[in-house]
Tab-separated table of C-alpha atoms and ligand atoms in Angstrom:
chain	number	residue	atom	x	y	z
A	1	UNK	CA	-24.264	7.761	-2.103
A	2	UNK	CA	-22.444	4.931	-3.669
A	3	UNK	CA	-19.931	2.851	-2.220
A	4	UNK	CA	-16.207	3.550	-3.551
A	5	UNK	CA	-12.737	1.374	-2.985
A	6	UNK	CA	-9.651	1.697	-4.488
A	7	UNK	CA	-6.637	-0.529	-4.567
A	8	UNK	CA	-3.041	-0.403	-5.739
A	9	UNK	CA	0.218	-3.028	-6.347
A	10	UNK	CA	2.875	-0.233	-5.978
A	11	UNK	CA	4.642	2.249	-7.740
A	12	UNK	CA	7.859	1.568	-9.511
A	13	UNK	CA	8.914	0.421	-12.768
A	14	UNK	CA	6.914	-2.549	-12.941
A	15	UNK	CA	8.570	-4.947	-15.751
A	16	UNK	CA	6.415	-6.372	-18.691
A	17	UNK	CA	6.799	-9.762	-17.423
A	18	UNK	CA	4.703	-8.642	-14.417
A	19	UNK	CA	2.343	-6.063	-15.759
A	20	UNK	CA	-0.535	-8.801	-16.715
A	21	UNK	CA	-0.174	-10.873	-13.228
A	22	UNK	CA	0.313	-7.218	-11.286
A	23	UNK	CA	-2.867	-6.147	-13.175
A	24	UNK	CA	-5.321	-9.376	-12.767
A	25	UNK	CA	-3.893	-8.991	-9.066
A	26	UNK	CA	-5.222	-5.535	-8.273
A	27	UNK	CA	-9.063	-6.396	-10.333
A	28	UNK	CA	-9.368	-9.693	-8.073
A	29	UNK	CA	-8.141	-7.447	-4.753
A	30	UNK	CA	-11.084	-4.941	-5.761
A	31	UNK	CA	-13.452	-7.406	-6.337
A	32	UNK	CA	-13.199	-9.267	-3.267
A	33	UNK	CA	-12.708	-5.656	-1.266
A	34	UNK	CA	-16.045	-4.507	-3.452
A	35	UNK	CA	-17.999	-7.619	-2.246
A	36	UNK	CA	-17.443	-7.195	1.612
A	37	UNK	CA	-18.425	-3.126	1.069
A	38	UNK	CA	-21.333	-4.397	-0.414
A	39	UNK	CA	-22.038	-6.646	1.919
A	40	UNK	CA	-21.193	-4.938	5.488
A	41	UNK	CA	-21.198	-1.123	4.163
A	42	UNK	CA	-18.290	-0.778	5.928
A	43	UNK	CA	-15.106	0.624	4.155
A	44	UNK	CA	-12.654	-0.487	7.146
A	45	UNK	CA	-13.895	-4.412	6.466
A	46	UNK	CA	-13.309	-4.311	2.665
A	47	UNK	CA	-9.720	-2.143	3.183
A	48	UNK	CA	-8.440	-5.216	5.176
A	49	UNK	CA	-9.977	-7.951	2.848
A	50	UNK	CA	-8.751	-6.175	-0.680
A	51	UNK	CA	-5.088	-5.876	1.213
A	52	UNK	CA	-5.232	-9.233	2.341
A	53	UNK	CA	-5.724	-10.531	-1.306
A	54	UNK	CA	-2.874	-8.834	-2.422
A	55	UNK	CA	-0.919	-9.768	0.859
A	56	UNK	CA	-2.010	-13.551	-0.082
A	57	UNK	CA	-0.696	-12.807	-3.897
A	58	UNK	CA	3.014	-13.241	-4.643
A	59	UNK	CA	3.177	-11.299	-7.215
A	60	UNK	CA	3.296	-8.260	-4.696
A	61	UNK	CA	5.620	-6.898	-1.882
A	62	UNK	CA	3.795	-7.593	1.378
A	63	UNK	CA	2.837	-10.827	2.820
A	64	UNK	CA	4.048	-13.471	1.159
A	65	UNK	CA	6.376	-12.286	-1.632
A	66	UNK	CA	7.541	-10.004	0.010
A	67	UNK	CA	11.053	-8.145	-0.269
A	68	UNK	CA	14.229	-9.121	1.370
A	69	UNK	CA	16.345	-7.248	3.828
A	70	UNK	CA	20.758	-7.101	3.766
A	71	UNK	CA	20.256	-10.093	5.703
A	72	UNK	CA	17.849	-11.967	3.301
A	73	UNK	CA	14.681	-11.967	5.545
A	74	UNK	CA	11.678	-10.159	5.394
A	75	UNK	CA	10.751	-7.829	7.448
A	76	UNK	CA	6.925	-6.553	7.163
A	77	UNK	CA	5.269	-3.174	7.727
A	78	UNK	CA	1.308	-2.480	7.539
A	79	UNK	CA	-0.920	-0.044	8.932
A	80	UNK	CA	-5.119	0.293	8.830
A	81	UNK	CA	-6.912	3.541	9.793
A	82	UNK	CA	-10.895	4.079	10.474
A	83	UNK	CA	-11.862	7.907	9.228
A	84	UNK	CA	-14.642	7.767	11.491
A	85	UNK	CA	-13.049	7.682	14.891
A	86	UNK	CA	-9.515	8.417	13.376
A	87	UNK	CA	-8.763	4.990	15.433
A	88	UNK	CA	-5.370	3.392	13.778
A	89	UNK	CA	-3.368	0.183	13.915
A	90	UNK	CA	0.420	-0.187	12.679
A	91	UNK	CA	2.855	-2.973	12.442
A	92	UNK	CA	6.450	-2.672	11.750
A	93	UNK	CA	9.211	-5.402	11.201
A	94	UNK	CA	7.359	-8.423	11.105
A	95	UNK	CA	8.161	-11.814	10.422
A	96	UNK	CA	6.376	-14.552	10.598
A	97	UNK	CA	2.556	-12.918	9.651
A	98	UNK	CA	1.021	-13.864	6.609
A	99	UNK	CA	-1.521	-10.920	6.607
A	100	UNK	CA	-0.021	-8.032	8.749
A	101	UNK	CA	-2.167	-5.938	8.067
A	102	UNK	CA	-5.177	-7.879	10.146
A	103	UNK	CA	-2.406	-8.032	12.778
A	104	UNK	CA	-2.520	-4.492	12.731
A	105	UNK	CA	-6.300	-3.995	12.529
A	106	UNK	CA	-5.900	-6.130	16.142
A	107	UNK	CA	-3.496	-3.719	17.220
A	108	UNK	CA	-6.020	-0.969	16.725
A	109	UNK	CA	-8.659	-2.649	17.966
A	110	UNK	CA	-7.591	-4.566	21.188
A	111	UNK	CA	-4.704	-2.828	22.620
A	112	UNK	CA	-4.194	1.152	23.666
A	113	UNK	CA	-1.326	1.724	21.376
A	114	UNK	CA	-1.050	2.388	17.812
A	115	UNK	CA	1.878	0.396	16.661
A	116	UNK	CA	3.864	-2.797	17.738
A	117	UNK	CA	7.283	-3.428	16.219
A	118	UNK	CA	9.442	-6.583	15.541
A	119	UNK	CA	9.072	-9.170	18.797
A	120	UNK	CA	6.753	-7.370	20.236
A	121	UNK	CA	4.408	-7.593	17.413
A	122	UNK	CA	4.662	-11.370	17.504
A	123	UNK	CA	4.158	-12.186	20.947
A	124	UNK	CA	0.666	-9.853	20.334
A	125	UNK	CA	0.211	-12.167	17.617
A	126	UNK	CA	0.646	-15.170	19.809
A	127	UNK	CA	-1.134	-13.787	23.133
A	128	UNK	CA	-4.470	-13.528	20.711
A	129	UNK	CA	-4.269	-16.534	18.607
A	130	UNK	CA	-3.560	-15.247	15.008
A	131	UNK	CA	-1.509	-17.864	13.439
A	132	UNK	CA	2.182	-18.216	12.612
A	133	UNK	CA	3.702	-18.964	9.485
A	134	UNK	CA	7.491	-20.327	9.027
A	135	UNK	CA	9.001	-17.225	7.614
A	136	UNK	CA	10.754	-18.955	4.694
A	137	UNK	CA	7.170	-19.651	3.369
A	138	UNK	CA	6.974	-16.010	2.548
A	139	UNK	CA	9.866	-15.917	0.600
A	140	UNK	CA	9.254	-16.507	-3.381
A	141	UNK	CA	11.923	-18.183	-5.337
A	142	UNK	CA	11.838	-15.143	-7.666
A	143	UNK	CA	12.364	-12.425	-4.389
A	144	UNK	CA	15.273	-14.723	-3.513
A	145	UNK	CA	16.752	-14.744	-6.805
A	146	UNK	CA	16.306	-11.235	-7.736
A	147	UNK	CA	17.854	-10.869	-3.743
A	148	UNK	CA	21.332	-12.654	-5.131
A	149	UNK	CA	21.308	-10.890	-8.175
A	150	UNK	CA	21.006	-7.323	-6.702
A	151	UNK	CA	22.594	-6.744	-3.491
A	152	UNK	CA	22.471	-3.137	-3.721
A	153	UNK	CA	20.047	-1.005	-1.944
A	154	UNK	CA	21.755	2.433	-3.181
A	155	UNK	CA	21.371	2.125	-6.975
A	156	UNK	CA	18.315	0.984	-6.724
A	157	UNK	CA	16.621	3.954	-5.124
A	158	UNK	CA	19.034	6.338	-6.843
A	159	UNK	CA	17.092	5.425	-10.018
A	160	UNK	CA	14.201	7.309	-8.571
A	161	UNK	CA	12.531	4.279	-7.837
A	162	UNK	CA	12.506	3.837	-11.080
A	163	UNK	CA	14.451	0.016	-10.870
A	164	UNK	CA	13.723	-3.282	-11.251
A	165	UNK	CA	15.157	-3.792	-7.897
A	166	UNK	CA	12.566	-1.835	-6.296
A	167	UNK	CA	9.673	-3.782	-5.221
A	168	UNK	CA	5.474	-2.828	-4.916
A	169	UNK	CA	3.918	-2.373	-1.644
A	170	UNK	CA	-0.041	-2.784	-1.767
A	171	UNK	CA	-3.195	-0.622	-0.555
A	172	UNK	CA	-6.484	0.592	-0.463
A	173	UNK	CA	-9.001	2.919	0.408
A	174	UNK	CA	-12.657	2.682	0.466
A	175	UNK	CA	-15.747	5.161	1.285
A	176	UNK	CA	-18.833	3.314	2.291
A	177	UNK	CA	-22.824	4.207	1.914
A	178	UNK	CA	-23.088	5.900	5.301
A	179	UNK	CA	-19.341	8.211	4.637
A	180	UNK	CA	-17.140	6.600	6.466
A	181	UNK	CA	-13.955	6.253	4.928
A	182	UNK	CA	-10.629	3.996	5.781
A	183	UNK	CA	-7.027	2.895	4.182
A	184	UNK	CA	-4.423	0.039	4.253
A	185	UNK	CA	-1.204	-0.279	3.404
A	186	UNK	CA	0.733	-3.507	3.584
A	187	UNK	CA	5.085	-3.948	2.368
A	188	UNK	CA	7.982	-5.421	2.524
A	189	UNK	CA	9.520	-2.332	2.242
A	190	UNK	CA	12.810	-1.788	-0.277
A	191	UNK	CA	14.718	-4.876	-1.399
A	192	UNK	CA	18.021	-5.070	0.406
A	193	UNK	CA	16.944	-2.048	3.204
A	194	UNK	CA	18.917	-2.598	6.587
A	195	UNK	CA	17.970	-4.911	8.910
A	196	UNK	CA	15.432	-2.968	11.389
A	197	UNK	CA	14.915	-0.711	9.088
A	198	UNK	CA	11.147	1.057	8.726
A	199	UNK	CA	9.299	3.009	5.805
A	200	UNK	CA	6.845	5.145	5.341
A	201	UNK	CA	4.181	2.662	5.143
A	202	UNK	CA	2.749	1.971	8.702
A	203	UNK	CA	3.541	5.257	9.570
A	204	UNK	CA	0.660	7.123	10.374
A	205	UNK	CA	0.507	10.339	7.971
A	206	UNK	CA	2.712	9.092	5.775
A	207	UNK	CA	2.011	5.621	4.153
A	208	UNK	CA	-1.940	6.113	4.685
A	209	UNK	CA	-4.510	8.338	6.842
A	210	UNK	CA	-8.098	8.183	6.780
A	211	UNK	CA	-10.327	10.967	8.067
A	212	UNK	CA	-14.649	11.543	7.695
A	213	UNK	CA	-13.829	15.379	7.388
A	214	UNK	CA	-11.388	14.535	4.468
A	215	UNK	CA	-10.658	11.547	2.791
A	216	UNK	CA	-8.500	8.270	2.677
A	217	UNK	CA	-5.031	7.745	1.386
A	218	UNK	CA	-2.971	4.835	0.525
A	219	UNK	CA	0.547	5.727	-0.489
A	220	UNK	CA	3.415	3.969	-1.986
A	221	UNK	CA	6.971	4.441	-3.612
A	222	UNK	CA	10.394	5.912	-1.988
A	223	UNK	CA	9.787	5.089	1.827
A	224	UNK	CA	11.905	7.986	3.067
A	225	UNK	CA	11.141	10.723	0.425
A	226	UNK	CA	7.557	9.706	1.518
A	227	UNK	CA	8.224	9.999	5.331
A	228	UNK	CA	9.992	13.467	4.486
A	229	UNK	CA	7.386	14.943	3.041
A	230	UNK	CA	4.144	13.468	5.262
A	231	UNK	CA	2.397	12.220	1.909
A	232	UNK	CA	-0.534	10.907	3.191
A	233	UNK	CA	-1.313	13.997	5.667
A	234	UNK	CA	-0.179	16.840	2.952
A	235	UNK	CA	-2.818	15.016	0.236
A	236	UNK	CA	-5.848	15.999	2.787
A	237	UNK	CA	-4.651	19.335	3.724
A	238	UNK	CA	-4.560	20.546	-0.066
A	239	UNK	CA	-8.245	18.429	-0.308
A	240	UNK	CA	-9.121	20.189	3.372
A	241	UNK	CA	-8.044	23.843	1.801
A	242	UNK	CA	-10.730	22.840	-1.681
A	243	UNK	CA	-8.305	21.007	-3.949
A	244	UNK	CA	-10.093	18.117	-5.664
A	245	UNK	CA	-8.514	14.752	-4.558
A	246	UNK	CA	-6.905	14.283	-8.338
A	247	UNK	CA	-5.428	18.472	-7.923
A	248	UNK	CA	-4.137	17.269	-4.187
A	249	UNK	CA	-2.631	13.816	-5.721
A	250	UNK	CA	-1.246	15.827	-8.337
A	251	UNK	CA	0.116	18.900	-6.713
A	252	UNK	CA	1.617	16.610	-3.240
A	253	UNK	CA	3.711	14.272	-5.860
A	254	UNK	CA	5.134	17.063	-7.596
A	255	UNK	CA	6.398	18.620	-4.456
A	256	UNK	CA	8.049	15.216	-3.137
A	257	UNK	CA	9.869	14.736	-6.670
A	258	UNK	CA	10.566	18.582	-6.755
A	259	UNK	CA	11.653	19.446	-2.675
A	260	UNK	CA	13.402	15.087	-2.006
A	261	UNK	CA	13.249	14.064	-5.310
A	262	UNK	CA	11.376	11.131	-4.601
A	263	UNK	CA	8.959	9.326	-6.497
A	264	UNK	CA	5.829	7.359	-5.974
A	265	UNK	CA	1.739	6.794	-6.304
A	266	UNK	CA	-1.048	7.555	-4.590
A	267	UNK	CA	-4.937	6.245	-4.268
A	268	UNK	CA	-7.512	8.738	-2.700
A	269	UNK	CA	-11.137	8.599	-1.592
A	270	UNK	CA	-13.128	11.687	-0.510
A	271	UNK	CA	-16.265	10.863	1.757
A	272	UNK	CA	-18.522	11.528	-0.776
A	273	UNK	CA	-16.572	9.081	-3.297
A	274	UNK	CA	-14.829	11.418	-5.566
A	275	UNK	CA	-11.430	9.149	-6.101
A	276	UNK	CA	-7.766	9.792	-7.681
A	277	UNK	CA	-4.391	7.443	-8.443
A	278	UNK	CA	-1.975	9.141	-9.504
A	279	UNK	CA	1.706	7.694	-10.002
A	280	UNK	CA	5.124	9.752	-10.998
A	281	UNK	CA	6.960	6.061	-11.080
A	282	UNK	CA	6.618	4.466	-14.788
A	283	UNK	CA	4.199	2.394	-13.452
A	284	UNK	CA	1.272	1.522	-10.731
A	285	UNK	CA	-1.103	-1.163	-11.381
A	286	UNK	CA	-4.364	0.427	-9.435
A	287	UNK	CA	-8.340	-1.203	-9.872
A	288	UNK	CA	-11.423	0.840	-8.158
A	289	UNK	CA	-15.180	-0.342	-8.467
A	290	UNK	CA	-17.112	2.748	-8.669
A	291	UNK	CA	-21.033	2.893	-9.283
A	292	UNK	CA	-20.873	-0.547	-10.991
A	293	UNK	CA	-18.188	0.167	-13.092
A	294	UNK	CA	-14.391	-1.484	-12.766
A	295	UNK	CA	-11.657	1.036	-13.394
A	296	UNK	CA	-8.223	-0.259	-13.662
A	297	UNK	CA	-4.685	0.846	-15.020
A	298	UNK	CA	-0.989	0.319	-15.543
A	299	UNK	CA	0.535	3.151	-17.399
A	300	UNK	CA	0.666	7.272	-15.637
A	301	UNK	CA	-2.448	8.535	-16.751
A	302	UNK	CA	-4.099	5.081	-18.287
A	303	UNK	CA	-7.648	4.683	-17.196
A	304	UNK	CA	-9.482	1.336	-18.522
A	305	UNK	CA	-13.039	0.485	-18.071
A	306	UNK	CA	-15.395	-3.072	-17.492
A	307	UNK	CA	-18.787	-2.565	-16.993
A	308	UNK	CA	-19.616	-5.277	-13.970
A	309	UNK	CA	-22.303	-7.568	-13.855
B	401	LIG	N1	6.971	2.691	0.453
B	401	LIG	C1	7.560	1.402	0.648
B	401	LIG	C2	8.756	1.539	1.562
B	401	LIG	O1	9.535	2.434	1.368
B	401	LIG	C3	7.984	0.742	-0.619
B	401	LIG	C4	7.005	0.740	-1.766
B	401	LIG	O2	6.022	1.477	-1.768
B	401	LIG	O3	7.204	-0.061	-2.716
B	401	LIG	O4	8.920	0.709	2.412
């Protein structure tokens, strides 16, 4: 079989000035995810490396750019899963990480828990060398400005997530030759949350899950209509009980807008690469490589393809 990934740059009402950078963001994430599947067939390596891209890219919530809490500081969330051993890494309220979601991938990997949180977190950081970063570097000049501008976290999720003053987490998923699937989600979370506060995203079941018997998920939008609803999780039990991964996609945002009225998008992998992204937001920018070809997309239901060299 042929190697699949998928990545997104969030769901939410992505503005024009945005959609090109938010677009060439997501195609450069999947290339340089594409090249390490290639290379090391192994769908938890490129996961980490197409996340870290967008991580590394301002345009998008996580990492640097990311969005600012009540008190003006970012707080980051991220969590990696492998489908094979259904081993999982999560960090939560993060500060001074430029790529949380490699700090998490450490978690997994060289501790006995699954997630660290806020000081914790860091002094795991320190104790195995990862670097540092002054925390003001990963504030933009636009997050800060949009920040003064709209100090309001209620109207912007009662828009359905539908605002400006939302802001775009990032993911991916990724099958490799041999079936093994995995997914990564990295955020800021919502512009102008409450200090502390924690999302969906590195919470296992909810902003991703990756599982060999099912697939990999990578979800994004409404934190706590997400959480509510167990996105991640509900997407393989519909793809677990026969639903294709688009009819699971499909049918698991309709019931979050329909039981919490929340909105949001999803990317899916199955292990034998049939793939989905799906968004009920006005707009996810999403890229997969697939067989050679480069899929990509802005607009619900827009699906736009390169042949690759
Ligand atoms: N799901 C993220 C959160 O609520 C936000 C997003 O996807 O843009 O923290």
């Amino acid at each position: 079989m042929s190697a699949v990934i998928v990545v997104h740059g969030g769901a939410w009402a992505i503005p024009d000035e945005l959609a090109k950078v938010s677009v060439d963001g997501v195609k450069a994430a999947v290339h340089k995810g594409f090249a390490v599947l290639q290379r090391a067939n192994s769908a938890l390596d490129a996961v980490e490396s197409a996340v870290r891209a967008l991580e590394d890219n301002a345009v998008f919530n996580a990492g640097h750019g990311a969005a600012l809490n009540t008190n003006g500081e970012v707080e980051l969330d991220a969590i990696i899963m492998d489908g094979k051993t259904l081993a999982c890494g999560a960090v939560s309220s993060v500060k001074n990480i430029a790529n949380p979601v490699s700090l998490a991938r450490a978690v997994m990997e060289k501790t006995d828990h699954i997630m660290l949180t806020d000081s914790g977190a860091n002094l795991f950081a320190e104790s195995i060398g990862m670097a540092t970063v002054p925390t003001d570097t990963l504030v933009t000049n636009y997050e800060r400005k949009e920040w003064e501008k709209h100090k309001n976290y209620v109207t912007g999720v009662m828009e359905n997530f539908n605002s400006r003053w939302a802001h775009d987490t990032v993911g991916a998923v990724a099958v490799d030759c041999s079936g093994n699937v995995a997914c990564a989600t990295s955020t800021g979370g919502i512009r102008n949350k409450m200090v502390g506060r924690v999302g969906d995203s590195p919470i296992i079941g909810c902003g991703g899950y990756a599982d060999n018997f099912s697939g990999a998920v990578s979800c994004t939008g409404h934190g706590e209509s997400i959480l509510r609803v167990t996105l991640a999780r509900r997407i393989l039990s519909h793809i677990e009980q026969g639903k294709s991964v688009a009819e699971a996609s499909d049918m698991s945002l309709q019931y979050m807008g329909e039981r919490v009225r929340g909105a949001g998008g999803v990317i899916v992998v199955s292990p034998t690469g049939e793939w989905a992204s799906t968004c009920t937001t006005e707009r996810m920018a999403w890229a997969a490589v697939d067989n050679s070809v480069l899929y990509y997309g802005l607009e619900p239901n827009e699906k736009l393809k390169e042949q690759l060299s």
